[in-house]
Tab-separated table of C-alpha atoms in Angstrom:
chain	number	residue	atom	x	y	z
A	1	MET	CA	21.341	-20.413	-30.621
A	2	LEU	CA	17.687	-20.032	-29.757
A	3	ASN	CA	16.982	-20.437	-26.064
A	4	ILE	CA	14.055	-22.852	-26.459
A	5	PRO	CA	13.915	-25.662	-23.848
A	6	GLY	CA	15.775	-28.660	-25.129
A	7	THR	CA	18.479	-26.615	-26.887
A	8	ARG	CA	19.812	-25.060	-23.655
A	9	GLN	CA	18.431	-23.673	-20.418
A	10	ILE	CA	15.808	-21.134	-21.455
A	11	LYS	CA	16.413	-17.539	-20.452
A	12	HIS	CA	13.654	-15.489	-18.854
A	13	LEU	CA	11.551	-18.627	-18.304
A	14	GLN	CA	9.207	-16.970	-15.806
A	15	ARG	CA	8.506	-14.097	-18.203
A	16	TYR	CA	7.947	-16.526	-21.097
A	17	GLN	CA	5.386	-18.407	-19.008
A	18	HIS	CA	3.662	-15.214	-17.905
A	19	ILE	CA	3.263	-13.915	-21.466
A	20	LEU	CA	2.073	-17.223	-22.877
A	21	ASN	CA	-0.382	-17.665	-19.985
A	22	ILE	CA	-1.934	-14.291	-20.822
A	23	PHE	CA	-2.424	-15.179	-24.480
A	24	VAL	CA	-3.749	-18.670	-23.664
A	25	ARG	CA	-6.228	-17.152	-21.213
A	26	HIS	CA	-7.419	-14.800	-23.955
A	27	GLY	CA	-8.151	-17.641	-26.350
A	28	PHE	CA	-4.870	-17.951	-28.228
A	29	GLY	CA	-3.932	-21.427	-27.055
A	30	PHE	CA	-3.590	-22.450	-30.695
A	31	MET	CA	-0.388	-20.397	-30.741
A	32	LEU	CA	1.216	-23.230	-28.798
A	33	ASN	CA	1.155	-25.256	-32.009
A	34	LEU	CA	3.978	-23.016	-33.192
A	35	LEU	CA	6.160	-24.008	-30.246
A	36	PRO	CA	7.814	-27.290	-29.168
A	37	THR	CA	4.888	-28.442	-26.991
A	38	GLU	CA	6.636	-31.645	-25.944
A	39	ARG	CA	8.420	-29.513	-23.375
A	40	PRO	CA	6.934	-30.061	-19.883
A	41	TRP	CA	6.460	-26.378	-19.025
A	42	LEU	CA	4.572	-25.780	-22.282
A	43	GLN	CA	2.310	-28.779	-21.744
A	44	LYS	CA	0.865	-27.040	-18.700
A	45	LEU	CA	-0.464	-24.247	-20.920
A	46	ARG	CA	-3.739	-25.468	-22.293
A	47	PRO	CA	-6.442	-23.471	-24.088
A	48	GLN	CA	-9.153	-22.255	-21.745
A	49	PRO	CA	-12.716	-21.058	-22.362
A	50	LEU	CA	-12.827	-17.307	-22.831
A	51	SER	CA	-13.909	-15.597	-19.622
A	52	GLU	CA	-15.587	-12.785	-21.559
A	53	PRO	CA	-17.727	-13.089	-24.686
A	54	LYS	CA	-15.552	-10.877	-26.866
A	55	THR	CA	-14.127	-11.420	-30.319
A	56	LEU	CA	-10.578	-12.671	-30.813
A	57	PRO	CA	-9.380	-9.274	-32.107
A	58	VAL	CA	-10.651	-7.681	-28.879
A	59	HIS	CA	-8.942	-10.360	-26.805
A	60	PHE	CA	-5.745	-9.854	-28.792
A	61	ARG	CA	-5.742	-6.166	-27.882
A	62	MET	CA	-6.519	-6.991	-24.253
A	63	ALA	CA	-3.700	-9.570	-24.119
A	64	LEU	CA	-1.210	-7.047	-25.490
A	65	GLU	CA	-2.283	-4.423	-22.943
A	66	GLU	CA	-2.006	-6.950	-20.119
A	67	SER	CA	1.463	-8.057	-21.241
A	68	GLY	CA	2.993	-4.651	-20.625
A	69	PRO	CA	4.571	-1.672	-22.397
A	70	THR	CA	6.637	-3.606	-24.950
A	71	PHE	CA	3.557	-5.414	-26.197
A	72	VAL	CA	1.418	-2.265	-26.236
A	73	LYS	CA	4.045	-0.690	-28.480
A	74	LEU	CA	4.131	-3.854	-30.598
A	75	GLY	CA	0.367	-3.663	-31.043
A	76	GLN	CA	0.581	-0.026	-32.074
A	77	MET	CA	3.165	-0.962	-34.690
A	78	LEU	CA	1.066	-3.884	-35.930
A	79	SER	CA	-1.944	-1.571	-36.282
A	80	THR	CA	-0.104	0.002	-39.219
A	81	ARG	CA	0.611	-3.334	-40.927
A	82	PRO	CA	-2.459	-4.541	-42.886
A	83	ASP	CA	-0.056	-6.786	-44.778
A	84	ILE	CA	0.308	-8.865	-41.608
A	85	LEU	CA	-3.070	-8.704	-39.850
A	86	PRO	CA	-6.649	-8.740	-41.185
A	87	PRO	CA	-8.804	-5.582	-41.022
A	88	LEU	CA	-10.690	-6.531	-37.830
A	89	TYR	CA	-7.416	-6.845	-35.928
A	90	ILE	CA	-6.059	-3.613	-37.396
A	91	ALA	CA	-9.202	-1.734	-36.325
A	92	GLU	CA	-9.036	-3.145	-32.804
A	93	LEU	CA	-5.328	-2.449	-32.339
A	94	ALA	CA	-5.949	1.179	-33.315
A	95	LYS	CA	-7.803	1.432	-29.973
A	96	LEU	CA	-4.761	0.461	-27.917
A	97	GLN	CA	-4.428	2.708	-24.914
A	98	ASP	CA	-0.990	3.556	-23.566
A	99	ALA	CA	-2.269	5.217	-20.390
A	100	VAL	CA	-1.341	3.597	-17.080
A	101	PRO	CA	-1.595	4.611	-13.410
A	102	PRO	CA	1.084	7.198	-12.537
A	103	LEU	CA	4.098	6.308	-10.437
A	104	PRO	CA	4.559	7.947	-7.027
A	105	TRP	CA	6.342	11.281	-7.209
A	106	GLU	CA	9.229	9.941	-5.097
A	107	GLU	CA	10.195	7.459	-7.839
A	108	ILE	CA	10.020	10.091	-10.577
A	109	GLN	CA	11.923	12.561	-8.401
A	110	LYS	CA	14.783	10.066	-8.069
A	111	VAL	CA	15.048	9.656	-11.863
A	112	ILE	CA	15.241	13.440	-12.311
A	113	LYS	CA	17.931	13.688	-9.617
A	114	ASP	CA	19.967	10.832	-11.112
A	115	GLU	CA	19.757	12.224	-14.641
A	116	LEU	CA	20.227	15.936	-13.970
A	117	LYS	CA	22.713	15.406	-11.112
A	118	ALA	CA	20.755	17.646	-8.768
A	119	PRO	CA	17.509	17.541	-6.790
A	120	PRO	CA	14.515	18.796	-8.800
A	121	GLU	CA	14.015	21.740	-6.425
A	122	ALA	CA	17.532	22.959	-7.222
A	123	ILE	CA	16.711	23.112	-10.936
A	124	PHE	CA	13.028	24.006	-11.007
A	125	ASP	CA	11.302	26.791	-9.096
A	126	THR	CA	8.070	24.807	-8.963
A	127	ILE	CA	7.134	21.322	-10.079
A	128	ASP	CA	3.754	19.655	-9.833
A	129	PRO	CA	4.050	16.163	-8.297
A	130	GLU	CA	0.763	15.233	-9.971
A	131	PRO	CA	1.501	14.249	-13.580
A	132	MET	CA	-0.234	15.839	-16.548
A	133	ALA	CA	-0.143	12.457	-18.285
A	134	ALA	CA	1.166	8.966	-17.532
A	135	ALA	CA	1.970	6.237	-20.020
A	136	SER	CA	3.814	2.941	-20.095
A	137	LEU	CA	7.224	4.466	-20.834
A	138	GLY	CA	7.095	7.689	-18.866
A	139	GLN	CA	5.050	10.506	-17.409
A	140	VAL	CA	4.861	14.287	-17.822
A	141	HIS	CA	4.967	16.920	-15.070
A	142	ALA	CA	4.357	20.657	-15.253
A	143	ALA	CA	7.093	22.883	-13.816
A	144	THR	CA	8.639	26.342	-13.934
A	145	LEU	CA	12.309	27.246	-14.122
A	146	HIS	CA	13.889	29.719	-11.713
A	147	SER	CA	13.792	32.186	-14.620
A	148	GLY	CA	9.997	31.950	-14.546
A	149	GLU	CA	9.719	30.015	-17.820
A	150	ARG	CA	6.925	27.429	-17.871
A	151	VAL	CA	8.063	23.943	-18.913
A	152	VAL	CA	6.959	20.334	-19.044
A	153	ILE	CA	9.255	17.535	-17.942
A	154	LYS	CA	8.893	14.092	-19.468
A	155	VAL	CA	10.495	11.481	-17.229
A	156	GLN	CA	11.145	7.877	-18.169
A	157	ARG	CA	9.874	5.254	-15.766
A	158	PRO	CA	12.569	3.630	-13.615
A	159	ASN	CA	13.650	0.103	-14.615
A	160	ILE	CA	11.700	0.303	-17.885
A	161	LEU	CA	14.878	-0.340	-19.902
A	162	LYS	CA	15.463	-3.684	-18.199
A	163	THR	CA	11.831	-4.745	-18.658
A	164	ILE	CA	11.833	-3.843	-22.340
A	165	ALA	CA	15.230	-5.464	-22.949
A	166	VAL	CA	13.906	-8.796	-21.633
A	167	ASP	CA	10.694	-8.583	-23.663
A	168	LEU	CA	12.527	-7.638	-26.860
A	169	GLU	CA	14.871	-10.584	-26.412
A	170	ILE	CA	11.883	-12.898	-25.991
A	171	LEU	CA	10.142	-11.467	-29.069
A	172	GLN	CA	13.283	-11.783	-31.179
A	173	GLU	CA	13.875	-15.367	-30.054
A	174	LEU	CA	10.269	-16.334	-30.770
A	175	ALA	CA	10.464	-14.641	-34.175
A	176	HIS	CA	13.653	-16.598	-34.883
A	177	TYR	CA	12.036	-19.904	-33.915
A	178	VAL	CA	8.806	-19.332	-35.852
A	179	GLN	CA	10.772	-18.038	-38.850
A	180	ARG	CA	13.008	-21.092	-38.954
A	181	TYR	CA	10.753	-23.948	-37.964
A	182	THR	CA	7.102	-23.216	-38.795
A	183	PRO	CA	5.038	-22.656	-41.959
A	184	LEU	CA	4.219	-19.135	-40.741
A	185	GLY	CA	7.881	-18.282	-41.125
A	186	HIS	CA	7.639	-18.911	-44.861
A	187	MET	CA	4.896	-16.296	-45.163
A	188	TYR	CA	6.367	-13.368	-43.224
A	189	SER	CA	9.832	-12.004	-42.462
A	190	LEU	CA	9.238	-12.213	-38.742
A	191	GLU	CA	12.860	-11.781	-37.718
A	192	GLU	CA	13.100	-8.630	-39.796
A	193	ILE	CA	9.870	-7.300	-38.270
A	194	ALA	CA	11.101	-8.062	-34.733
A	195	ASP	CA	14.446	-6.352	-35.396
A	196	GLU	CA	12.756	-3.301	-36.900
A	197	PHE	CA	10.437	-3.060	-33.903
A	198	ALA	CA	13.364	-3.382	-31.463
A	199	ASN	CA	15.279	-0.611	-33.214
A	200	THR	CA	12.242	1.678	-33.221
A	201	LEU	CA	11.533	1.107	-29.539
A	202	HIS	CA	15.164	1.632	-28.540
A	203	ALA	CA	15.118	4.947	-30.415
A	204	GLU	CA	11.923	5.993	-28.651
A	205	LEU	CA	13.568	5.350	-25.283
A	206	ASP	CA	16.261	7.950	-25.986
A	207	TYR	CA	14.655	11.319	-25.308
A	208	ARG	CA	17.637	13.134	-26.815
A	209	ARG	CA	16.590	11.785	-30.198
A	210	GLU	CA	13.071	13.143	-29.669
A	211	ALA	CA	14.563	16.519	-28.719
A	212	ARG	CA	16.714	16.620	-31.854
A	213	ASN	CA	13.706	15.703	-33.984
A	214	ALA	CA	11.681	18.516	-32.381
A	215	GLU	CA	14.409	21.037	-33.156
A	216	ARG	CA	14.727	19.792	-36.734
A	217	PHE	CA	10.965	20.022	-37.144
A	218	LYS	CA	10.981	23.556	-35.713
A	219	GLN	CA	13.676	24.596	-38.180
A	220	ASN	CA	11.993	22.960	-41.180
A	221	PHE	CA	8.678	24.695	-40.476
A	222	SER	CA	10.014	28.025	-39.246
A	223	ASP	CA	8.100	29.850	-41.992
A	224	GLU	CA	4.726	28.406	-40.957
A	225	SER	CA	3.006	31.078	-38.857
A	226	ASP	CA	0.206	28.719	-37.765
A	227	LEU	CA	2.583	26.067	-36.452
A	228	TYR	CA	4.463	26.345	-33.185
A	229	ILE	CA	6.944	23.797	-31.851
A	230	PRO	CA	8.017	24.118	-28.208
A	231	GLN	CA	11.626	24.957	-27.418
A	232	VAL	CA	13.866	22.211	-26.050
A	233	HIS	CA	15.709	23.068	-22.839
A	234	TRP	CA	18.898	21.113	-23.472
A	235	ALA	CA	20.423	21.948	-20.091
A	236	TYR	CA	17.700	19.851	-18.489
A	237	THR	CA	17.409	17.113	-21.128
A	238	THR	CA	19.087	13.703	-21.052
A	239	LYS	CA	18.408	10.238	-22.395
A	240	ARG	CA	15.700	9.722	-19.761
A	241	VAL	CA	14.490	13.274	-19.042
A	242	LEU	CA	13.111	15.714	-21.625
A	243	THR	CA	12.327	19.328	-20.720
A	244	LEU	CA	10.262	21.404	-23.140
A	245	GLU	CA	8.666	24.825	-23.218
A	246	ARG	CA	5.096	24.556	-21.968
A	247	ILE	CA	2.410	26.008	-24.210
A	248	ASP	CA	-1.351	25.901	-23.920
A	249	GLY	CA	-3.623	24.425	-26.540
A	250	ASP	CA	-5.808	21.452	-27.361
A	251	ARG	CA	-5.830	18.643	-29.869
A	252	LYS	CA	-8.054	20.631	-32.248
A	253	SER	CA	-5.675	23.578	-32.275
A	254	THR	CA	-3.445	24.253	-35.248
A	255	ARG	CA	-0.562	24.588	-32.847
A	256	LEU	CA	1.635	21.598	-32.167
A	257	ASN	CA	2.446	20.874	-28.554
A	258	SER	CA	5.146	18.223	-28.358
A	259	SER	CA	4.306	17.510	-24.734
A	260	HIS	CA	1.218	15.694	-26.040
A	261	GLY	CA	3.400	13.300	-28.008
A	262	LYS	CA	4.523	9.775	-27.226
A	263	LEU	CA	5.467	8.974	-23.684
């Protein structure tokens, strides 16, 4: 049963309120018409004048970025769905940035230790505490193995699974409600879209899947002399830590460096 107030005690109420407040503040108060606004906590959310003179597509992107990693990923998925959103929204969502401030090294160090069952210094000869890149799901650090091999380590942010699990549950419940009880639900298969998005995001959170895909890609294109796929170091790869051969290059190069992929 959908956890909308009035059916049973709503789950994740504080997170619901936070998300809806963000979208109302960015000019999407009309979205409340899709929800049971007779509920007291929803009545407090009223449309507000936009604080910045930007278009609604811009505010939609900004609201997604402000709502956190799950919603950034949702926006990236929606940017590929012109069957759902008009062109101005598609163009704006293509600008979504997944970069965030890096976490302190101590927090990343703990994830590595928990996943690899040893302190980083016992596994790696050197490791740079300053990340090469930081995104909403994880960050990448340069390191060398005791053998001298240069590697990059992609480390998932701590507690990100819990955060995403809550947000996915909220999105799926909202999709269920809108699908069942509003005219919008007759136009789009929102539950199917929400389920597809949840499955995709869950897969992205398992770095072992990314490692297997990299190896499959390397095998499939083994005859391409202009294409290079970094080697996966399976001994130092888990669901939340991915260790790859480090190669040099840039985005214009014909070489493929998987460490520049999704975080």
